[in-house]
PDB file of C-alpha atoms in Angstrom:
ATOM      1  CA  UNK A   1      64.119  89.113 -31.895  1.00 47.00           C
ATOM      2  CA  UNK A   2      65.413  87.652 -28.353  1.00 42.00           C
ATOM      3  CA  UNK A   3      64.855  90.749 -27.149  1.00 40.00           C
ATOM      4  CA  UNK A   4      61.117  91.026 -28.726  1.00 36.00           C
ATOM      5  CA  UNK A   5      60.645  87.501 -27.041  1.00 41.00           C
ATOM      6  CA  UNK A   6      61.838  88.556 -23.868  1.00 34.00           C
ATOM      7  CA  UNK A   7      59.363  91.543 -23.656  1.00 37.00           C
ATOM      8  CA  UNK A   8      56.641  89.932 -24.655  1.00 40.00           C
ATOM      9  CA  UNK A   9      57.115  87.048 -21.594  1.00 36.00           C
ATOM     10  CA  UNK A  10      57.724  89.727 -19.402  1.00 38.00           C
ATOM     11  CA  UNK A  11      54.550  91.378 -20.676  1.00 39.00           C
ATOM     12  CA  UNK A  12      52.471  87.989 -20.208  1.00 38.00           C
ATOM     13  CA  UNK A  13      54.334  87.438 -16.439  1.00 38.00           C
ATOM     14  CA  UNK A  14      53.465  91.304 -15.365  1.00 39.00           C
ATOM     15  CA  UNK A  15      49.884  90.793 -16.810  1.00 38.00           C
ATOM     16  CA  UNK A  16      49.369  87.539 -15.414  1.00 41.00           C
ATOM     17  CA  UNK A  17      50.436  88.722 -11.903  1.00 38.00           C
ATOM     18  CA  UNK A  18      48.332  91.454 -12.314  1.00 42.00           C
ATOM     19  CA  UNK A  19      45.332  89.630 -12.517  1.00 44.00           C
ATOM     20  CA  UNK A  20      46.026  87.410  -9.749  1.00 44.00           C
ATOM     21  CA  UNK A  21      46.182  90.442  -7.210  1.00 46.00           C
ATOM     22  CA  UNK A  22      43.135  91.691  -9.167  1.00 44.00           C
ATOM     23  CA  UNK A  23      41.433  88.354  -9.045  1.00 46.00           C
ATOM     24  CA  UNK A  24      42.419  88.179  -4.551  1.00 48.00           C
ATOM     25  CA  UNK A  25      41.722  91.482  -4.396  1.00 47.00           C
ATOM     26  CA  UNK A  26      38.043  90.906  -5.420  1.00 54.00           C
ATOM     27  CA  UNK A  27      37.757  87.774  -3.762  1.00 55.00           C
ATOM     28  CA  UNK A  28      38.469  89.535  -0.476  1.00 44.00           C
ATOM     29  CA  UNK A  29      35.965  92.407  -1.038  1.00 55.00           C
ATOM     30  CA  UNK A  30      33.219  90.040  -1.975  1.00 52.00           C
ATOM     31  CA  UNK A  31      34.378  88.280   1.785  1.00 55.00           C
ATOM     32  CA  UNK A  32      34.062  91.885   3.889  1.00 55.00           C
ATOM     33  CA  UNK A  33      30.940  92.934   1.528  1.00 58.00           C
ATOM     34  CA  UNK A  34      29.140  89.860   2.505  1.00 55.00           C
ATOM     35  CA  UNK A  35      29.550  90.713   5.865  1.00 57.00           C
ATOM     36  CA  UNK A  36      28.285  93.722   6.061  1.00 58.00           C
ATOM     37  CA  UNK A  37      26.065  94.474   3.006  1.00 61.00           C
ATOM     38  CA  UNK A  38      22.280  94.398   4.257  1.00 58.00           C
ATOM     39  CA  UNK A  39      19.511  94.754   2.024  1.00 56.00           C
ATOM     40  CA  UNK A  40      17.089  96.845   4.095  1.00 55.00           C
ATOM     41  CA  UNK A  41      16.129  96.250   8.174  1.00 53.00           C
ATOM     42  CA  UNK A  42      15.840  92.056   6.795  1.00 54.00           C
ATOM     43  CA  UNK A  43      18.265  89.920   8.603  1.00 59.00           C
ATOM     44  CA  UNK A  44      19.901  87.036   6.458  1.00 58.00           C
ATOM     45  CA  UNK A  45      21.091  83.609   7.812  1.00 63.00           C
ATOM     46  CA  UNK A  46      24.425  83.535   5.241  1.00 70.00           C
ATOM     47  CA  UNK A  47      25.335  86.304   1.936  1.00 75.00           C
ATOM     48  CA  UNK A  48      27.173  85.762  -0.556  1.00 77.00           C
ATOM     49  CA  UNK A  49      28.092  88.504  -2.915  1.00 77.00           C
ATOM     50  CA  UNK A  50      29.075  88.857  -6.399  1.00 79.00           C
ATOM     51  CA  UNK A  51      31.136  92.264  -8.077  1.00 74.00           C
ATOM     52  CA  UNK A  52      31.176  91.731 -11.799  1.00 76.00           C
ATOM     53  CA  UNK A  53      33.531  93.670 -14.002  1.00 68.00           C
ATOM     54  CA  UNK A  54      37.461  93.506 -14.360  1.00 65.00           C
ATOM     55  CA  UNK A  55      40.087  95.319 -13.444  1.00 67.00           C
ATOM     56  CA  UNK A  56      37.776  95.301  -9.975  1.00 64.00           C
ATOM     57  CA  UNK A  57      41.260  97.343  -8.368  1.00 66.00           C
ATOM     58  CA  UNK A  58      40.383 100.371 -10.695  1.00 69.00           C
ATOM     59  CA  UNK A  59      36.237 100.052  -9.645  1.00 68.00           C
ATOM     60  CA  UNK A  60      37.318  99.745  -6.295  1.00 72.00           C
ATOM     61  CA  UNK A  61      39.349 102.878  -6.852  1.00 73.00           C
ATOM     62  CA  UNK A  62      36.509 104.809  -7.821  1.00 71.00           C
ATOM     63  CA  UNK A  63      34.232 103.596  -5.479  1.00 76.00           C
ATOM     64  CA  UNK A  64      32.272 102.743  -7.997  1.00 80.00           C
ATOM     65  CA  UNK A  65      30.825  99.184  -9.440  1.00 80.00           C
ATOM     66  CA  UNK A  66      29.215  97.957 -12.558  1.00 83.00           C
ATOM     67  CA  UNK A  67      27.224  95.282 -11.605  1.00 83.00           C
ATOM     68  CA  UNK A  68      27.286  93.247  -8.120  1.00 83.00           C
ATOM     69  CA  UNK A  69      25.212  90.253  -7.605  1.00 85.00           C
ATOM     70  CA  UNK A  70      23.724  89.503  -4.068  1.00 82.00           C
ATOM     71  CA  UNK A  71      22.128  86.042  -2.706  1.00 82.00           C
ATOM     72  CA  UNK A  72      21.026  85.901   0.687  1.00 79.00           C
ATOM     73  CA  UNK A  73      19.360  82.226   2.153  1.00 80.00           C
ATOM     74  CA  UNK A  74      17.213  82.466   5.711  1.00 75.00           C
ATOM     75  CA  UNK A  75      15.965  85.962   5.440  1.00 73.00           C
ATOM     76  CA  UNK A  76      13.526  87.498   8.166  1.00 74.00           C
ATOM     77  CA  UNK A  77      11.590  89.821   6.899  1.00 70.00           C
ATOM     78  CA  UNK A  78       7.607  90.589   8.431  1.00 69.00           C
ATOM     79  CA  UNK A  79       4.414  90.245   6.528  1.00 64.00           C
ATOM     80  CA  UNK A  80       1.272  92.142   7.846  1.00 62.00           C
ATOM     81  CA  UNK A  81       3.395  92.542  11.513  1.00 66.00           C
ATOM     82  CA  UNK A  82       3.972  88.757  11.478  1.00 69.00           C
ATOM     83  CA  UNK A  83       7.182  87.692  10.507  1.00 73.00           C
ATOM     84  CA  UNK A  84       8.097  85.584   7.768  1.00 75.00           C
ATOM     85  CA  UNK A  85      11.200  84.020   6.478  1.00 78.00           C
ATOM     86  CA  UNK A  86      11.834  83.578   2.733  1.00 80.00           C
ATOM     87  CA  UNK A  87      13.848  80.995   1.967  1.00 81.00           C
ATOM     88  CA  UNK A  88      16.209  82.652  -0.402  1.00 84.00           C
ATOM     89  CA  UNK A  89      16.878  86.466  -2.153  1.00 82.00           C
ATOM     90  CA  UNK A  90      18.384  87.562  -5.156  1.00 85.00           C
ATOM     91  CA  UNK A  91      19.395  90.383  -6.636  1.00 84.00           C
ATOM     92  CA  UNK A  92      21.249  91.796  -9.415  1.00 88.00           C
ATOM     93  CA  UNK A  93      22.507  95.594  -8.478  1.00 86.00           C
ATOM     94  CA  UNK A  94      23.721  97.653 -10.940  1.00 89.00           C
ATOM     95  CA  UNK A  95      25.806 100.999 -10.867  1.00 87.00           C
ATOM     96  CA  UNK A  96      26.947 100.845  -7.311  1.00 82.00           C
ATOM     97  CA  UNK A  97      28.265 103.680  -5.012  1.00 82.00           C
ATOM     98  CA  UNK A  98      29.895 103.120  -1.782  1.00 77.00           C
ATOM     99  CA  UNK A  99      29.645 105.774   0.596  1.00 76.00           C
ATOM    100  CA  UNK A 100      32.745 106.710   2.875  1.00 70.00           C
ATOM    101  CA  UNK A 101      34.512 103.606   3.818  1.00 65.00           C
ATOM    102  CA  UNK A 102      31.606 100.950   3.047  1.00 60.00           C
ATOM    103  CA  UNK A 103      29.320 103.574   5.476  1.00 65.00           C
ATOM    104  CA  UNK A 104      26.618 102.447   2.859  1.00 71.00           C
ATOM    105  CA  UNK A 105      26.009 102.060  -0.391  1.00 77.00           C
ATOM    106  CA  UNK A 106      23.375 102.993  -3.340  1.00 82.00           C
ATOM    107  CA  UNK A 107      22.369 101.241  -6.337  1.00 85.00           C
ATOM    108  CA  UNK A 108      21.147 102.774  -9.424  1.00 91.00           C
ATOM    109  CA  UNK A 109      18.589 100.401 -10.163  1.00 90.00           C
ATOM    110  CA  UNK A 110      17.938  96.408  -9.193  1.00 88.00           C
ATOM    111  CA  UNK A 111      16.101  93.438  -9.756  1.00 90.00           C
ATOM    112  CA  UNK A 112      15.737  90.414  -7.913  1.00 88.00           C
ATOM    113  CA  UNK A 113      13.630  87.468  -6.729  1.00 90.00           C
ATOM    114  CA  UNK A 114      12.498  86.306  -3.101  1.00 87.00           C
ATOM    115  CA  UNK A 115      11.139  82.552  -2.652  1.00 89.00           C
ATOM    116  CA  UNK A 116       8.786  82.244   0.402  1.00 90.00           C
ATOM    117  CA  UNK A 117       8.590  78.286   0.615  1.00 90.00           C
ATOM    118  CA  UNK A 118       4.967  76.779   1.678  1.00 91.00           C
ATOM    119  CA  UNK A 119       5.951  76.140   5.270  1.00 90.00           C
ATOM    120  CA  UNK A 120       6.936  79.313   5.679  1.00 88.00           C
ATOM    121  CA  UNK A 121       3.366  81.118   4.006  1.00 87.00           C
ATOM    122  CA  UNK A 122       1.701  78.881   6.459  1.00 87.00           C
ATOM    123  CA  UNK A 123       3.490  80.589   9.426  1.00 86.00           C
ATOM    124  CA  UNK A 124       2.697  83.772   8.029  1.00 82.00           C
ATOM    125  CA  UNK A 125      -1.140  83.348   6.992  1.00 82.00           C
ATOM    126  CA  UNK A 126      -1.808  83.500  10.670  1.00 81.00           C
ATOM    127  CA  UNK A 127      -4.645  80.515   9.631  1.00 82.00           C
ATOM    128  CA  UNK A 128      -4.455  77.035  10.714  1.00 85.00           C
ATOM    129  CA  UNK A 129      -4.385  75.599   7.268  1.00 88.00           C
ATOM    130  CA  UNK A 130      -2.069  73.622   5.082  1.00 92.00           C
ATOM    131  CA  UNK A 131      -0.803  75.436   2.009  1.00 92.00           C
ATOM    132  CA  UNK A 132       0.542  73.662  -0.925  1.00 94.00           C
ATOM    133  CA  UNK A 133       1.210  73.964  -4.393  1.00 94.00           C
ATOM    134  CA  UNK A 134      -1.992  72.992  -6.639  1.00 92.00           C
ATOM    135  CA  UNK A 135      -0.508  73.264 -10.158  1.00 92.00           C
ATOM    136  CA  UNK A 136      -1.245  75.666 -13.296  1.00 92.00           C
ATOM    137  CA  UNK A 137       0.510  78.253 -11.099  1.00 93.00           C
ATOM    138  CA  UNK A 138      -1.929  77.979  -8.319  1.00 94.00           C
ATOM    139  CA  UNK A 139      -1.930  77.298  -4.312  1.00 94.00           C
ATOM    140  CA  UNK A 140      -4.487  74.589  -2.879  1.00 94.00           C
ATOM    141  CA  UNK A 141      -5.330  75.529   0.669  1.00 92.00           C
ATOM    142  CA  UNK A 142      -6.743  72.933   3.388  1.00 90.00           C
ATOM    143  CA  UNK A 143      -7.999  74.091   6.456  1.00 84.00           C
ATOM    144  CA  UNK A 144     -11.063  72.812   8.924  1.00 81.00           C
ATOM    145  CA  UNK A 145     -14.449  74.435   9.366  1.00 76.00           C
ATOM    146  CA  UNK A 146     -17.016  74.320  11.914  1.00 76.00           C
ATOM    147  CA  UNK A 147     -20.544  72.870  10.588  1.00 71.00           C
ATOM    148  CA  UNK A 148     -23.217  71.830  12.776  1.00 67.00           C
ATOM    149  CA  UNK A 149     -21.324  71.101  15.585  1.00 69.00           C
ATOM    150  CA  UNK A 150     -18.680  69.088  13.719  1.00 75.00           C
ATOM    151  CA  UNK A 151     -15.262  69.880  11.996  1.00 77.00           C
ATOM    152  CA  UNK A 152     -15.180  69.394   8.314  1.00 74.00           C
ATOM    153  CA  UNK A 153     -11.928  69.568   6.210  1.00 81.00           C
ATOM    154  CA  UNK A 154     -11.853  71.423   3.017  1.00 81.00           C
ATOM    155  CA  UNK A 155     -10.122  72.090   0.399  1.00 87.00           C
ATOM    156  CA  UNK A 156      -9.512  75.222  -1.750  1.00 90.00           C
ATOM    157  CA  UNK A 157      -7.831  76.252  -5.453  1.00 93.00           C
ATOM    158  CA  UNK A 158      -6.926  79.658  -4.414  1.00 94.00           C
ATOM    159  CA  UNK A 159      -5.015  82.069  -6.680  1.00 95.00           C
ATOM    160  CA  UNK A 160      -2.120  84.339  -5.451  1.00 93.00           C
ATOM    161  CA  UNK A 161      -1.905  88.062  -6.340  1.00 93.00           C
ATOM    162  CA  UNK A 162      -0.205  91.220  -5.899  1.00 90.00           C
ATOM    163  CA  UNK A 163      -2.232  94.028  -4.692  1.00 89.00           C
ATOM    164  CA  UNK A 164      -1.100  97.457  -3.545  1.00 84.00           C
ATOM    165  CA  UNK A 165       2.467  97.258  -4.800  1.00 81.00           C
ATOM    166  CA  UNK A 166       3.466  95.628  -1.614  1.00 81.00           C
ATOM    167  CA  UNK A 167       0.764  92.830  -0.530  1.00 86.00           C
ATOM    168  CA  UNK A 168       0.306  89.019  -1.123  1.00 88.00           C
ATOM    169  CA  UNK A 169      -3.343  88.349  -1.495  1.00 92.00           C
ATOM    170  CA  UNK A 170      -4.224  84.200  -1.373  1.00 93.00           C
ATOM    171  CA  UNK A 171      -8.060  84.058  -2.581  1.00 93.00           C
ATOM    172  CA  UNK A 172     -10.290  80.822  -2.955  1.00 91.00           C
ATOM    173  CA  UNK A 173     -10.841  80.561  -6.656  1.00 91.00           C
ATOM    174  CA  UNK A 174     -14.061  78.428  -5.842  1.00 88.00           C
ATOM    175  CA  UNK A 175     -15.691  77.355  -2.700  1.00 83.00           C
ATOM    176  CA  UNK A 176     -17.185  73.916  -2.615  1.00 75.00           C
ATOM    177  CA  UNK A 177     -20.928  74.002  -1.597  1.00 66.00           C
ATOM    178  CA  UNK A 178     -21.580  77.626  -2.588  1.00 56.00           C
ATOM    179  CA  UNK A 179     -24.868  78.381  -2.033  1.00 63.00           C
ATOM    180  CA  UNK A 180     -25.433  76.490   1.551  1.00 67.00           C
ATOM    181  CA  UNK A 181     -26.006  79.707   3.438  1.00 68.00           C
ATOM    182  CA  UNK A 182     -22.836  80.760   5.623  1.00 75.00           C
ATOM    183  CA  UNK A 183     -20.675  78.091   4.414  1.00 78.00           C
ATOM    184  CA  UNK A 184     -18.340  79.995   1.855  1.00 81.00           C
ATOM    185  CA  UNK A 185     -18.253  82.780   4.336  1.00 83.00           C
ATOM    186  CA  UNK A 186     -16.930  80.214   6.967  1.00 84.00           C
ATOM    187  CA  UNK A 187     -14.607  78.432   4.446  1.00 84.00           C
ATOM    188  CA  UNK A 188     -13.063  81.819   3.166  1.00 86.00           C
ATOM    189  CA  UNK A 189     -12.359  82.934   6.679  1.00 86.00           C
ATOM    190  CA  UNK A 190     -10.568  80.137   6.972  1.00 86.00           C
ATOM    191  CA  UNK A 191      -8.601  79.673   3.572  1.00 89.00           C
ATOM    192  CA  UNK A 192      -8.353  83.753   2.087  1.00 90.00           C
ATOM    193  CA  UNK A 193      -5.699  86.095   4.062  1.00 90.00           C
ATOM    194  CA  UNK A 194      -3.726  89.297   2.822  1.00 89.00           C
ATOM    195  CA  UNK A 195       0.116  89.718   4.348  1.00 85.00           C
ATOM    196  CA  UNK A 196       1.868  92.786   3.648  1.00 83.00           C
ATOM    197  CA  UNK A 197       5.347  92.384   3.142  1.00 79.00           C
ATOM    198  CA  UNK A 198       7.788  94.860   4.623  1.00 72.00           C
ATOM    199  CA  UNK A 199      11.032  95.324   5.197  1.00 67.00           C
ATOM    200  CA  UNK A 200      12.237  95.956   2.273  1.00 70.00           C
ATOM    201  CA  UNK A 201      15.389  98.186   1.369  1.00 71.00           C
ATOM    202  CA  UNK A 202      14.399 101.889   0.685  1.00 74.00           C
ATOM    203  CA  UNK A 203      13.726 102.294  -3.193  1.00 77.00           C
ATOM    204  CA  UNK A 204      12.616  98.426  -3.569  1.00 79.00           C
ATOM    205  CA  UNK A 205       9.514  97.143  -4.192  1.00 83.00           C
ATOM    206  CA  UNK A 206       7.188  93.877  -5.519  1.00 86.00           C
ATOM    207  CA  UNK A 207       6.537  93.646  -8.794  1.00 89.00           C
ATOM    208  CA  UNK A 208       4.878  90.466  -9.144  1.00 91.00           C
ATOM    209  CA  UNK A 209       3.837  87.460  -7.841  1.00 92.00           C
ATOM    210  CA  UNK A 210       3.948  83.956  -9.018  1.00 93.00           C
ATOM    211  CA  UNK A 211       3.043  80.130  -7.066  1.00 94.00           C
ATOM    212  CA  UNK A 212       5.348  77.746  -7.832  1.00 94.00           C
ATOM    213  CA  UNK A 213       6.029  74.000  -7.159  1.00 94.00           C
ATOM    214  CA  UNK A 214       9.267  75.588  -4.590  1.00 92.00           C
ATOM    215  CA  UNK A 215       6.706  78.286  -3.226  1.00 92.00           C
ATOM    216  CA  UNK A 216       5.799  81.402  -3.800  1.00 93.00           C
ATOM    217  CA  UNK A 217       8.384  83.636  -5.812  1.00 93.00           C
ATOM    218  CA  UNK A 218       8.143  87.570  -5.532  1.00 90.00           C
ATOM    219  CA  UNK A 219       9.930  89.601  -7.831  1.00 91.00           C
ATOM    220  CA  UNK A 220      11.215  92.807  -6.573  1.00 87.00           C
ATOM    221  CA  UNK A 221      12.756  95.914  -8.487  1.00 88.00           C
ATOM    222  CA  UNK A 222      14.202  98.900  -7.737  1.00 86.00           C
ATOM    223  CA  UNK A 223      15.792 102.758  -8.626  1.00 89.00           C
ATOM    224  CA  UNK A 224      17.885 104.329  -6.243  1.00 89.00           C
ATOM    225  CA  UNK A 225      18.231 101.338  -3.827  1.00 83.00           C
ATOM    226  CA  UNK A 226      19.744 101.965  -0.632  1.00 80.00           C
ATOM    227  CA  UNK A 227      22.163  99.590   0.610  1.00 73.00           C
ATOM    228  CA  UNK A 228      22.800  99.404   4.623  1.00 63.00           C
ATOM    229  CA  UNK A 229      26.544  98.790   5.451  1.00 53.00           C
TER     230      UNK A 229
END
């Protein structure tokens, strides 16, 4: 029985050390990844990366990962040739391949989320407007207009949309004083706009769009995602 008891601490000890090397061993990957993973020609401010799974030594070995988890804050990305920072990026990768020794990498398939905040849709829009969140999952847009010789502020419920698989559409839901002719021409040049987003990593694209009271959240997916190293 001593000898049984011995074993087994032994057995807990080994195991237990085991881990910890495991545990330091992925805690050091996650440091080097985050320096040099890049999710397409976007440039990040700070990453932070994720790799699920355990034992991560035997992943590692095979050069191959379950699931790793990326969040990126202050990416610069560009928007119809403009650019445009989103505030912050996630994404959950899944099967991951490194290439060579971290040359690059390639995920089977991924999901995410990128959150442009208001400020930063105003800088894009290429309008001088204000851009805000208007509730019911809608934008309200306030820019000024030109009207007999005199500048009138107005204000818009616009609705945000995905068009083309890879384009952020803002549109004026209603126009006040429809039906003065030339005035919701001169208010929609004002308050509607289209930005193309680009930059995105090779395989990736939008899947939806949604205004929220944070900003504007874009949800990306992906097969076959190339990963920059």
């Amino acid at each position: 029985m001593r000898a049984l008891r011995v074993l087994l601490i032994v057995a807990v000890v080994l195991g237990g050390i085991f881990v910890g090397v495991d545990r330091l061993a992925v805690n050091y990957a996650e440091s080097e990844a985050a320096d040099r993973v890049r999710l397409g020609p976007a440039r990040a401010g700070s990453t932070e990366v994720d790799i699920k799974g355990f034992p991560f030594l035997n992943q590692a070995m095979d050069k191959r990962f379950d699931e790793v988890d990326v969040a990126l804050t202050g990416v610069e990305a560009t928007a119809g040739g403009r650019k445009v920072r989103i505030s912050e990026m996630t994404a959950s990768l899944r099967d991951v391949t490194i290439e060579g020794d971290f040359e690059g990498a390639r995920a089977r398939t991924a999901t995410g989320t990128a959150l442009i905040s208001y400020a930063d849709l105003m800088a894009a829009s290429g309008r001088d407007v204000k851009i805000a969140y208007g509730g019911d999952g809608k934008v309200k847009v306030t820019g000024g207009v030109e009207i007999l010789g005199r500048t009138v502020t107005r204000s818009v419920v616009s609705s945000v949309t995905l068009v083309d698989g890879d384009t952020i559409r803002v549109r004026a839901d209603e126009v006040p004083g429809e039906g003065i002719p030339g005035l919701e021409s001169l208010i929609r040049k004002r308050t509607d706009f289209d930005r193309e987003i680009g930059g995105l990593p090779q395989g990736m694209k939008l899947e939806k769009v949604e205004a929220r009271e944070d900003g504007v959240a874009i949800g990306v997916t992906g097969t076959d995602v190339v990963l920059a190293g």
